[in-house]
Coordinates of C-alpha atoms in Angstrom, one line a residue:
M1 CA 72.8 120.2 125.2
T2 CA 70.7 119.4 122.3
G3 CA 71.8 120.1 118.7
R4 CA 71.5 118.9 115.2
A5 CA 73.9 118.9 112.3
L6 CA 73.6 118.1 108.5
A7 CA 76.5 117.1 106.4
V8 CA 76.2 117.1 102.6
L9 CA 78.9 114.9 100.8
R10 CA 79.5 115.1 97.1
A11 CA 80.0 111.8 95.3
G12 CA 83.5 111.0 94.1
H13 CA 84.9 108.5 91.6
T14 CA 86.8 106.1 94.1
P15 CA 85.3 103.7 96.5
G16 CA 86.5 103.6 100.1
E17 CA 85.4 105.1 103.4
V18 CA 84.2 108.5 104.7
T19 CA 84.8 109.6 108.2
V20 CA 83.0 112.5 109.9
T21 CA 83.9 113.8 113.2
A22 CA 81.7 116.1 115.2
S23 CA 83.1 118.1 118.1
A24 CA 82.2 121.1 120.3
A25 CA 83.5 122.7 123.4
G26 CA 82.8 120.8 126.5
C27 CA 81.7 117.6 124.5
T28 CA 83.5 114.4 123.6
P29 CA 84.2 114.2 119.9
V30 CA 82.1 111.5 118.0
A31 CA 83.2 109.9 114.7
V32 CA 81.1 107.9 112.1
T33 CA 82.6 106.1 109.3
T34 CA 80.7 104.7 106.5
P35 CA 81.7 102.8 103.3
V36 CA 81.5 104.5 99.9
N37 CA 80.9 102.6 96.7
A38 CA 82.0 103.5 93.2
P39 CA 79.1 105.2 91.2
P40 CA 77.2 103.0 88.7
R41 CA 78.4 103.2 85.0

Protein backbone atom coordinates (compact mmCIF):
# COMPACT_ATOMS: atom_id res chain seq x y z
CA MET A 1 0.00 0.00 0.00
CA THR A 2 1.29 3.46 -0.89
CA GLY A 3 -0.40 6.62 0.30
CA ARG A 4 0.14 10.19 1.30
CA ALA A 5 -1.45 12.54 3.77
CA LEU A 6 -1.17 16.25 4.46
CA ALA A 7 -2.03 17.74 7.85
CA VAL A 8 -2.39 21.48 8.29
CA LEU A 9 -2.03 22.70 11.87
CA ARG A 10 -3.07 26.15 12.97
CA ALA A 11 -0.80 28.05 15.34
CA GLY A 12 -1.99 28.58 18.87
CA HIS A 13 -0.73 30.67 21.75
CA THR A 14 0.66 28.03 24.11
CA PRO A 15 3.92 26.09 23.66
CA GLY A 16 3.89 22.33 24.15
CA GLU A 17 3.74 19.27 21.90
CA VAL A 18 1.53 18.15 19.03
CA THR A 19 0.95 14.46 18.36
CA VAL A 20 -0.53 13.28 15.06
CA THR A 21 -1.56 9.64 14.69
CA ALA A 22 -2.23 8.01 11.30
CA SER A 23 -4.17 4.76 11.08
CA ALA A 24 -5.92 2.71 8.41
CA ALA A 25 -7.60 -0.67 8.18
CA GLY A 26 -4.99 -3.42 8.06
CA CYS A 27 -2.10 -1.11 9.00
CA THR A 28 -0.30 -0.47 12.25
CA PRO A 29 -1.01 3.04 13.60
CA VAL A 30 1.94 5.44 13.54
CA ALA A 31 2.30 8.53 15.75
CA VAL A 32 4.59 11.52 15.34
CA THR A 33 5.14 14.04 18.15
CA THR A 34 6.79 17.41 17.57
CA PRO A 35 7.48 20.33 19.92
CA VAL A 36 5.57 23.58 19.42
CA ASN A 37 7.05 26.95 20.39
CA ALA A 38 5.18 30.06 21.44
CA PRO A 39 4.73 32.55 18.58
CA PRO A 40 7.14 35.50 18.45
CA ARG A 41 5.87 38.76 19.90
